[in-house]
């Protein structure tokens, strides 16, 4: 299948997914379930990665800024802006594309192969609405929260690393954090995270939902969806930067 | 009653269902039989709308399903129950939750009413003490029974079973077959069963359609099948020499050439 058939089928999937639920209560339950699956279960990995990213960014920025005329607070400014603008949203979502994406693709792929999706359809349920929409909505709800968490922990990690390794004291770092702070950057980071949230939930859902063949195909769908989501994240990253900055 | 007219279905130029017409009657077990790959599953999936036929009409009690908009289909589907070949139980839910799911989705019953109904159906399919187990913890035969329970919990008018006894031992198969037969008459359902199991054919085949390479090759009842002169059918259903002999015996018996209550000792003397 070529690019345009995929695109057409993807758009059709999104369109058909938006209908009135057969039963609000069950859809709500599914949405909450997905928030836990996508959100709570990813907190650990997001925390670890962002703390270390913050720490590494601090140490490496200090290494690059050797001139004594530059005040040390600049390190904090650079770390803050790097994390908010790029590392927290983009890197977190690339990682989530792997963690969440493969889970969504394999869950749906398994349901497809074992005819569970057919079983739902036979009952008279809109399977796209029941299986895909809650996942995308849940991602749109929790991924921005994860990105904010990643930003906070990343900056904190940078502060701690700076203090421990004697690069700059906590107070200096804190001072630097407040220097020239641009609130628009936070808005930009959130715009990115909503875009990525949509990508990392809808792409794996698409590949998982349309799996054909045997269980080998489920693994392939997972891999393919991770690759495609990562590429789309990077493309969107560039496009958003070009548009909004 | 379900009527299909001139159904065609092909995948990538390869014809899988070739101009099949048939009528499936209410309160009867209608069997679609045929070798693996003869198109039974595809035909059944066309009838329920999981595949779109390329051509032809499908009528549920004279309502044309093929021309129905999605909303009408969704409504009709609530009167359809289906047992899938691999049972297709939701593996994140327990047995009880699986059976309760259609009730949760489509009824406004209270929790206790739903629970009562679930226990009722599970009892109907002879499944006790498995309510809290997950599909991965129960045997194939039990899965099929849960699948049947889930299919009939909303009292459907139409029941579809795709190979209900694949992967089961002969005795368990027989139990499942009889169960399908019983609920069919009990609830006056139009039941369609896909099978390649000779035992089921003889046991529950009120009406049988034989598929051969995507075409309807033969049609009749389990009484007629003994006397059928169709070679493809005979090769399929009486595949082994043993079964050929059994068939010949039965024919002689039905024609009165040998006694029905013959004694084995007489024959071996
Ligand atoms: N989704 C599909 N895409 C392409 N070919 C298919 C598909 N499903 C079934 N077929 C083909 O249709 C034929 C009939 O299959 P099926 O109905 O599953 O046979 P069975 O009688 O064993 O149930 C087979 O040759 C199979 O390869
Ligand atoms: Mg089959």
Coordinates of C-alpha atoms and ligand atoms in Angstrom, one line a residue:
Chain A
X1 CA 0.0 0.0 0.0
X2 CA 1.3 3.4 -0.8
X3 CA 1.5 6.5 1.3
X4 CA -1.8 7.9 0.1
X5 CA -3.9 4.8 0.8
X6 CA -2.5 4.8 4.4
X7 CA -3.2 8.5 4.8
X8 CA -6.7 8.1 3.5
X9 CA -7.5 5.2 5.7
X10 CA -6.0 7.0 8.7
X11 CA -8.1 10.0 8.1
X12 CA -11.2 7.9 7.7
X13 CA -10.4 6.1 10.9
X14 CA -10.2 9.5 12.8
X15 CA -13.5 10.6 11.2
X16 CA -15.4 7.4 12.0
X17 CA -14.1 7.4 15.5
X18 CA -16.0 10.5 16.3
X19 CA -19.5 9.4 17.1
X20 CA -21.9 9.3 20.0
X21 CA -20.9 6.5 22.4
X22 CA -23.3 3.6 22.8
X23 CA -22.9 3.9 26.6
X24 CA -21.3 6.9 28.2
X25 CA -20.4 5.1 31.4
X26 CA -18.4 2.3 29.7
X27 CA -16.6 4.9 27.5
X28 CA -15.7 6.9 30.6
X29 CA -14.4 3.8 32.3
X30 CA -12.3 3.0 29.3
X31 CA -10.9 6.6 29.1
X32 CA -9.9 6.4 32.8
X33 CA -8.3 3.1 32.2
X34 CA -6.3 4.4 29.3
X35 CA -5.2 7.5 31.4
X36 CA -3.8 5.1 33.9
X37 CA -2.2 2.9 31.2
X38 CA -0.6 5.7 29.3
X39 CA 0.0 8.2 32.1
X40 CA 0.6 6.6 35.5
X41 CA 2.6 3.7 34.0
X42 CA 5.0 6.1 32.2
X43 CA 5.7 8.4 35.2
X44 CA 8.7 6.3 36.3
X45 CA 10.6 6.2 33.0
X46 CA 9.8 9.9 32.3
X47 CA 11.1 10.9 35.7
X48 CA 14.4 9.0 35.4
X49 CA 15.1 10.2 31.9
X50 CA 14.3 13.8 32.6
X51 CA 16.3 14.0 35.8
X52 CA 19.4 12.7 34.1
X53 CA 18.9 14.8 31.0
X54 CA 18.8 17.9 33.2
X55 CA 21.9 16.8 35.0
X56 CA 23.8 16.1 31.9
X57 CA 22.7 19.3 30.2
X58 CA 24.0 21.4 33.2
X59 CA 27.4 19.7 33.3
X60 CA 27.9 19.9 29.5
X61 CA 26.8 23.5 29.3
X62 CA 29.2 24.4 32.0
X63 CA 31.9 22.6 30.2
X64 CA 31.2 24.5 27.0
X65 CA 31.1 27.9 28.8
X66 CA 34.7 28.3 29.9
X67 CA 35.0 32.1 29.6
X68 CA 35.2 33.8 33.0
X69 CA 33.3 36.9 31.8
X70 CA 30.1 35.0 31.3
X71 CA 28.2 34.9 34.6
X72 CA 27.4 31.4 35.9
X73 CA 23.7 32.1 36.0
X74 CA 23.7 31.8 32.2
X75 CA 24.1 28.1 32.7
X76 CA 20.8 27.9 34.4
X77 CA 19.2 30.0 31.7
X78 CA 20.5 27.8 29.0
X79 CA 19.5 24.6 30.8
X80 CA 16.0 26.0 31.5
X81 CA 15.3 27.0 28.0
X82 CA 16.7 23.9 26.5
X83 CA 14.6 21.7 28.7
X84 CA 11.4 23.6 28.3
X85 CA 11.7 24.2 24.5
X86 CA 13.1 20.9 23.3
X87 CA 14.2 18.2 25.8
X88 CA 11.1 17.9 27.9
X89 CA 8.5 17.8 25.1
X90 CA 10.4 16.2 22.3
X91 CA 12.6 13.7 24.1
X92 CA 9.9 12.7 26.5
X93 CA 7.5 12.0 23.6
X94 CA 10.1 10.1 21.6
X95 CA 10.5 7.9 24.6
X96 CA 6.8 7.6 25.1
X97 CA 6.4 6.8 21.4
X98 CA 8.4 3.6 22.2
X99 CA 6.8 2.8 25.5
X100 CA 3.2 3.8 24.9
X101 CA 3.2 3.3 21.1
X102 CA 4.3 -0.3 21.2
X103 CA 1.7 -1.0 24.0
X104 CA -1.2 0.5 22.0
X105 CA -0.1 -1.3 18.8
X106 CA 0.2 -4.7 20.4
X107 CA -3.0 -4.4 22.4
X108 CA -5.0 -3.5 19.3
X109 CA -3.1 -5.9 17.1
X110 CA -3.7 -8.8 19.4
X111 CA -7.4 -7.9 19.6
X112 CA -7.6 -7.9 15.8
X113 CA -5.8 -11.2 15.3
X114 CA -7.8 -13.0 18.0
X115 CA -11.1 -11.6 16.5
X116 CA -11.9 -9.6 19.7
X117 CA -12.4 -6.5 17.5
X118 CA -14.8 -8.5 15.3
X119 CA -16.6 -9.7 18.4
X120 CA -17.1 -6.1 19.5
X121 CA -18.4 -5.1 16.1
X122 CA -20.8 -8.0 16.0
X123 CA -22.3 -6.7 19.3
X124 CA -23.1 -3.5 17.5
X125 CA -20.3 -1.4 18.9
X126 CA -18.4 1.2 16.9
X127 CA -15.0 -0.3 17.5
X128 CA -13.0 2.7 16.4
X129 CA -14.9 4.9 18.8
X130 CA -14.7 2.4 21.7
X131 CA -11.1 1.3 21.2
X132 CA -9.2 4.2 19.6
X133 CA -10.9 7.4 20.8
X134 CA -10.3 6.8 24.5
X135 CA -6.6 6.2 23.8
X136 CA -6.2 9.4 21.9
X137 CA -8.2 11.4 24.4
X138 CA -6.2 9.9 27.3
X139 CA -3.0 10.7 25.6
X140 CA -4.1 14.3 25.0
X141 CA -4.9 14.6 28.7
X142 CA -1.9 12.9 30.3
X143 CA 1.0 13.5 27.9
X144 CA 1.1 17.3 28.5
X145 CA 1.1 16.6 32.2
X146 CA 4.0 14.2 31.7
X147 CA 5.8 16.9 29.7
X148 CA 5.4 19.4 32.5
X149 CA 6.6 16.8 35.0
X150 CA 9.6 16.2 32.8
X151 CA 10.4 19.9 32.6
X152 CA 10.2 20.4 36.4
X153 CA 12.2 17.3 37.2
X154 CA 14.7 18.1 34.4
X155 CA 15.4 21.5 35.8
X156 CA 15.6 20.2 39.3
X157 CA 18.0 17.5 38.2
X158 CA 20.1 20.2 36.6
X159 CA 20.1 22.2 39.8
X160 CA 21.1 19.3 41.9
X161 CA 23.9 18.2 39.5
X162 CA 25.2 21.7 39.3
X163 CA 25.3 21.9 43.1
X164 CA 26.8 18.5 43.7
X165 CA 29.6 18.8 41.2
X166 CA 30.4 22.3 42.4
X167 CA 29.7 24.0 39.0
X168 CA 27.3 26.6 40.5
X169 CA 25.5 26.8 43.9
X170 CA 21.8 26.1 44.2
X171 CA 21.0 29.8 44.8
X172 CA 22.8 31.0 41.7
X173 CA 21.0 28.4 39.6
X174 CA 17.7 29.5 41.1
X175 CA 18.6 33.1 40.3
X176 CA 19.4 32.1 36.7
X177 CA 16.0 30.3 36.4
X178 CA 14.2 33.6 36.9
X179 CA 16.3 35.6 34.5
X180 CA 14.6 36.6 31.2
X181 CA 11.9 34.0 31.6
X182 CA 9.6 33.9 28.6
X183 CA 6.1 32.5 29.4
X184 CA 5.5 32.0 25.7
X185 CA 8.1 29.1 25.8
X186 CA 5.8 27.2 28.1
X187 CA 2.9 27.7 25.7
X188 CA 5.1 26.5 22.9
X189 CA 6.1 23.4 24.8
X190 CA 2.5 22.6 25.5
X191 CA 1.5 23.1 21.9
X192 CA 4.3 20.6 21.0
X193 CA 3.1 18.1 23.6
X194 CA -0.5 18.1 22.4
X195 CA 0.7 17.5 18.8
X196 CA 3.0 14.7 19.9
X197 CA 0.3 13.2 22.1
X198 CA -1.9 12.9 19.1
X199 CA 0.9 11.3 17.1
X200 CA 2.0 8.8 19.6
X201 CA -1.5 7.5 20.2
X202 CA -3.1 7.7 16.8
X203 CA -0.3 6.2 14.7
X204 CA 0.1 3.0 16.9
X205 CA -3.6 2.7 17.1
X206 CA -3.8 2.8 13.3
X207 CA -1.1 0.2 12.8
X208 CA -2.5 -2.0 15.5
X209 CA -6.1 -1.7 14.4
X210 CA -5.4 -2.7 10.9
X211 CA -3.0 -5.6 11.5
X212 CA -3.5 -8.5 9.1
X213 CA -2.1 -11.9 9.3
X214 CA -0.6 -13.7 12.3
X215 CA 1.1 -12.8 15.6
X216 CA 4.3 -12.0 13.8
X217 CA 2.5 -9.0 12.3
X218 CA 1.7 -7.7 15.7
X219 CA 5.4 -7.2 16.4
X220 CA 5.9 -5.6 13.0
X221 CA 3.0 -3.2 13.6
X222 CA 4.6 -2.2 16.9
X223 CA 8.0 -1.5 15.3
X224 CA 6.5 0.3 12.3
X225 CA 4.4 2.5 14.5
X226 CA 7.3 3.5 16.7
X227 CA 9.4 4.4 13.6
X228 CA 6.7 6.3 12.0
X229 CA 5.7 8.2 15.2
X230 CA 9.3 9.2 15.9
X231 CA 9.8 10.5 12.4
X232 CA 6.5 12.4 12.6
X233 CA 7.5 13.8 16.0
X234 CA 10.7 15.2 14.5
X235 CA 9.0 16.6 11.4
X236 CA 6.3 18.2 13.6
X237 CA 9.1 19.6 15.9
X238 CA 10.7 21.3 13.0
X239 CA 7.4 22.5 11.5
X240 CA 6.2 23.9 14.8
X241 CA 9.5 25.7 15.5
X242 CA 9.4 27.2 12.0
X243 CA 5.8 28.3 12.5
X244 CA 5.6 29.5 16.0
X245 CA 9.0 30.9 16.9
Chain B
X1 CA -34.9 -16.6 8.7
X2 CA -31.9 -15.4 6.8
X3 CA -31.7 -15.5 3.0
X4 CA -28.6 -14.9 0.9
X5 CA -28.7 -14.3 -2.8
X6 CA -25.8 -14.5 -5.3
X7 CA -23.1 -13.7 -2.9
X8 CA -19.7 -13.0 -4.5
X9 CA -16.5 -12.2 -2.6
X10 CA -13.0 -12.0 -3.8
X11 CA -9.7 -10.9 -2.3
X12 CA -7.2 -9.3 -4.7
X13 CA -8.8 -10.9 -7.8
X14 CA -8.9 -14.3 -6.1
X15 CA -12.6 -15.4 -5.9
X16 CA -13.3 -16.9 -2.5
X17 CA -17.1 -17.0 -2.6
X18 CA -18.6 -17.6 -6.0
X19 CA -22.3 -16.9 -6.4
X20 CA -23.7 -18.6 -3.3
X21 CA -27.5 -18.4 -2.6
X22 CA -29.2 -20.1 0.4
X23 CA -31.9 -19.9 2.9
X24 CA -31.3 -20.5 6.6
X25 CA -34.4 -21.3 8.6
X26 CA -35.5 -20.3 12.1
X27 CA -35.3 -22.7 15.0
X28 CA -33.0 -24.9 13.0
X29 CA -29.3 -25.6 13.0
X30 CA -28.1 -24.6 9.5
X31 CA -24.7 -26.0 8.8
X32 CA -22.1 -24.7 6.4
X33 CA -19.7 -27.5 5.8
X34 CA -16.6 -27.9 3.7
X35 CA -12.8 -28.5 3.8
X36 CA -10.4 -25.9 5.2
X37 CA -10.1 -23.0 2.9
X38 CA -13.4 -23.7 1.1
X39 CA -14.7 -20.3 2.2
X40 CA -16.9 -21.0 5.2
X41 CA -15.5 -18.3 7.4
X42 CA -15.5 -15.7 4.7
X43 CA -19.1 -16.6 3.8
X44 CA -20.2 -16.3 7.4
X45 CA -18.3 -13.0 7.9
X46 CA -20.1 -11.7 4.8
X47 CA -23.5 -12.6 6.2
X48 CA -22.8 -10.7 9.5
X49 CA -21.1 -7.8 7.7
X50 CA -17.6 -8.2 8.9
X51 CA -16.7 -8.5 5.2
X52 CA -18.5 -6.6 2.5
X53 CA -19.6 -8.9 -0.3
X54 CA -18.7 -7.6 -3.7
X55 CA -22.1 -8.6 -5.0
X56 CA -25.4 -10.0 -3.8
X57 CA -28.1 -9.5 -1.1
X58 CA -28.4 -10.6 2.5
X59 CA -31.9 -10.5 4.0
X60 CA -32.6 -10.9 7.7
X61 CA -36.3 -11.6 8.0
X62 CA -36.8 -9.9 4.6
X63 CA -34.9 -6.8 5.7
X64 CA -32.0 -6.1 3.3
X65 CA -28.9 -6.0 5.3
X66 CA -26.6 -5.2 2.4
X67 CA -28.4 -1.9 1.7
X68 CA -28.7 -0.9 5.3
X69 CA -26.9 2.2 6.6
X70 CA -24.4 1.7 9.4
X71 CA -27.0 2.9 12.0
X72 CA -29.5 0.2 11.0
X73 CA -26.8 -2.4 11.0
X74 CA -25.8 -1.5 14.5
X75 CA -29.3 -1.9 15.6
X76 CA -29.7 -5.3 13.9
X77 CA -26.5 -6.5 15.4
X78 CA -27.9 -6.3 18.8
X79 CA -30.1 -9.3 17.7
X80 CA -27.0 -11.2 16.5
X81 CA -24.8 -13.4 18.6
X82 CA -21.6 -14.9 17.3
X83 CA -19.2 -17.5 18.5
X84 CA -15.8 -17.1 16.9
X85 CA -13.4 -19.8 16.0
X86 CA -10.9 -18.8 18.7
X87 CA -13.7 -17.8 21.1
X88 CA -12.5 -14.2 20.9
X89 CA -13.0 -13.6 24.6
X90 CA -11.7 -10.3 26.0
X91 CA -8.6 -11.4 27.7
X92 CA -8.4 -8.4 30.1
X93 CA -11.8 -9.4 31.6
X94 CA -12.9 -12.3 33.7
X95 CA -15.4 -14.9 32.5
X96 CA -18.2 -13.1 34.3
X97 CA -17.2 -9.7 32.9
X98 CA -17.0 -11.1 29.4
X99 CA -20.6 -12.3 29.6
X100 CA -21.7 -9.1 31.4
X101 CA -20.1 -6.8 28.8
X102 CA -23.1 -6.8 26.3
X103 CA -25.5 -6.2 29.2
X104 CA -23.3 -3.3 30.5
X105 CA -23.1 -1.8 27.0
X106 CA -26.7 -2.1 25.9
X107 CA -29.1 -2.5 28.8
X108 CA -30.0 -0.3 31.7
X109 CA -30.4 -3.2 34.1
X110 CA -29.3 -2.8 37.7
X111 CA -26.1 -4.6 38.8
X112 CA -28.0 -7.3 40.6
X113 CA -30.2 -7.9 37.6
X114 CA -27.2 -8.2 35.4
X115 CA -25.5 -10.5 37.8
X116 CA -28.6 -12.7 37.9
X117 CA -28.8 -12.8 34.1
X118 CA -25.1 -13.7 33.8
X119 CA -25.4 -16.5 36.3
X120 CA -28.4 -17.8 34.4
X121 CA -26.6 -18.0 31.1
X122 CA -23.5 -19.4 32.6
X123 CA -25.6 -22.1 34.2
X124 CA -27.3 -22.7 30.9
X125 CA -24.0 -23.5 29.2
X126 CA -23.0 -25.7 32.2
X127 CA -20.3 -23.5 33.4
X128 CA -20.0 -23.2 37.1
X129 CA -17.2 -22.0 39.5
X130 CA -15.4 -20.2 36.7
X131 CA -16.9 -16.8 37.1
X132 CA -13.8 -15.1 38.4
X133 CA -11.3 -16.8 36.1
X134 CA -9.6 -15.2 33.2
X135 CA -9.8 -16.6 29.7
X136 CA -6.1 -17.7 29.9
X137 CA -6.9 -19.8 32.9
X138 CA -9.6 -22.0 31.4
X139 CA -9.7 -24.8 28.8
X140 CA -10.7 -24.6 25.2
X141 CA -14.0 -26.2 25.7
X142 CA -14.8 -23.8 28.6
X143 CA -13.8 -20.8 26.4
X144 CA -16.3 -21.9 23.7
X145 CA -19.0 -22.1 26.4
X146 CA -18.2 -18.7 27.7
X147 CA -18.2 -17.5 24.0
X148 CA -21.7 -19.0 23.6
X149 CA -22.9 -17.5 26.9
X150 CA -21.7 -14.1 25.8
X151 CA -23.3 -14.6 22.4
X152 CA -26.7 -15.4 23.8
X153 CA -26.9 -13.1 26.8
X154 CA -28.9 -10.5 25.0
X155 CA -31.4 -13.2 23.7
X156 CA -30.4 -12.9 20.1
X157 CA -32.6 -13.9 17.2
X158 CA -29.6 -15.0 15.1
X159 CA -26.7 -17.1 16.3
X160 CA -23.5 -17.7 14.3
X161 CA -20.9 -20.2 15.3
X162 CA -17.6 -20.5 13.4
X163 CA -16.2 -24.0 14.0
X164 CA -17.5 -24.4 17.5
X165 CA -15.7 -27.6 18.0
X166 CA -12.3 -27.0 16.4
X167 CA -9.6 -28.0 18.8
X168 CA -11.9 -29.9 21.1
X169 CA -12.0 -33.6 21.8
X170 CA -14.9 -35.6 20.3
X171 CA -16.8 -35.8 23.6
X172 CA -16.6 -32.1 24.4
X173 CA -17.5 -31.3 20.8
X174 CA -20.7 -33.3 21.2
X175 CA -21.6 -31.4 24.4
X176 CA -21.1 -28.1 22.6
X177 CA -23.1 -29.3 19.5
X178 CA -26.0 -30.4 21.6
X179 CA -25.9 -27.2 23.6
X180 CA -26.1 -25.2 20.3
X181 CA -29.0 -27.4 19.1
X182 CA -30.9 -27.0 22.4
X183 CA -30.6 -23.3 22.7
X184 CA -31.6 -23.0 19.0
X185 CA -34.9 -24.6 19.6
X186 CA -35.3 -23.2 23.0
X187 CA -35.0 -19.6 21.9
X188 CA -36.3 -20.1 18.4
X189 CA -33.1 -18.8 16.9
X190 CA -31.9 -18.9 13.3
X191 CA -28.6 -20.6 13.9
X192 CA -25.8 -21.0 11.4
X193 CA -22.8 -23.2 12.2
X194 CA -19.6 -23.6 10.2
X195 CA -18.0 -26.9 10.7
X196 CA -15.9 -29.6 9.1
X197 CA -16.7 -32.0 11.8
X198 CA -18.5 -35.2 10.7
X199 CA -20.0 -35.8 14.1
X200 CA -21.7 -32.4 14.2
X201 CA -23.0 -32.9 10.7
X202 CA -24.8 -36.1 11.7
X203 CA -25.8 -34.8 15.2
X204 CA -27.2 -31.4 14.5
X205 CA -27.4 -30.9 10.8
X206 CA -31.1 -30.0 10.2
X207 CA -30.0 -28.2 7.0
X208 CA -26.6 -28.5 5.4
X209 CA -24.9 -26.5 2.8
X210 CA -21.7 -28.0 1.4
X211 CA -19.1 -25.5 0.2
X212 CA -16.5 -26.7 -2.3
X213 CA -13.9 -24.2 -3.6
X214 CA -16.1 -21.2 -2.9
X215 CA -19.2 -22.6 -4.5
X216 CA -22.3 -24.2 -3.0
X217 CA -21.9 -27.7 -4.2
X218 CA -24.7 -29.5 -2.4
X219 CA -27.6 -28.8 -0.1
X220 CA -29.8 -31.1 2.1
X221 CA -30.3 -32.6 5.5
X222 CA -28.3 -35.1 7.6
X223 CA -30.7 -37.7 6.4
X224 CA -30.1 -36.9 2.7
X225 CA -26.3 -36.9 3.1
X226 CA -26.1 -40.6 3.4
X227 CA -27.6 -41.1 0.0
X228 CA -25.9 -38.3 -1.7
X229 CA -24.3 -39.2 -5.0
X230 CA -22.0 -36.1 -5.0
X231 CA -18.5 -37.3 -5.2
X232 CA -16.9 -34.2 -3.8
X233 CA -19.3 -34.4 -0.8
X234 CA -18.7 -38.0 -0.3
X235 CA -14.9 -37.6 -0.5
X236 CA -15.1 -34.8 2.1
X237 CA -17.5 -36.3 4.6
X238 CA -16.7 -40.0 4.4
X239 CA -13.0 -39.4 4.0
X240 CA -11.6 -42.5 5.6
X241 CA -12.3 -46.1 4.6
X242 CA -13.8 -46.7 8.0
X243 CA -16.4 -44.0 7.5
X244 CA -17.1 -45.2 4.0
X245 CA -17.9 -48.6 5.4
X246 CA -20.0 -47.1 8.2
X247 CA -21.9 -45.2 5.5
X248 CA -22.5 -48.4 3.5
X249 CA -23.8 -50.1 6.6
X250 CA -26.1 -47.3 7.5
X251 CA -27.5 -47.3 3.9
X252 CA -28.1 -51.0 4.0
X253 CA -29.7 -50.6 7.4
X254 CA -32.0 -47.7 6.2
X255 CA -33.0 -49.8 3.1
X256 CA -33.9 -52.7 5.4
X257 CA -31.3 -55.0 4.0
X258 CA -29.8 -55.6 7.4
X259 CA -31.3 -55.5 10.8
X260 CA -30.9 -52.3 12.8
X261 CA -30.4 -54.1 16.1
X262 CA -27.9 -56.5 14.6
X263 CA -25.7 -58.4 17.1
X264 CA -22.0 -58.2 16.6
X265 CA -21.6 -61.8 17.7
X266 CA -23.7 -62.9 14.7
X267 CA -21.4 -61.1 12.3
X268 CA -18.2 -62.4 13.7
X269 CA -19.2 -66.0 13.9
Ligands
LIG1 N1 -8.7 -11.5 4.7 C1 -8.4 -12.3 3.7 N2 -7.6 -11.8 2.7 C2 -7.3 -12.6 1.6 N3 -7.7 -13.9 1.5 C3 -8.5 -14.4 2.5 C4 -8.9 -13.6 3.6 N4 -9.6 -14.4 4.4 C5 -9.7 -15.6 3.8 N5 -9.0 -15.6 2.6 C6 -8.9 -16.7 1.7 O1 -10.2 -17.2 1.4 C7 -10.2 -18.6 1.4 C8 -11.3 -19.2 2.3 O2 -10.9 -19.0 3.6 P1 -11.9 -19.3 4.8 O3 -13.2 -18.8 4.6 O4 -11.2 -18.9 6.0 O5 -11.9 -20.9 4.8 P2 -12.6 -21.9 5.8 O6 -13.6 -22.7 5.0 O7 -11.5 -22.8 6.3 O8 -13.2 -21.1 6.9 C9 -8.8 -19.1 1.7 O9 -8.2 -19.5 0.5 C10 -8.2 -17.9 2.3 O10 -6.8 -17.9 1.9
LIG2 MG1 -12.7 -21.0 9.0

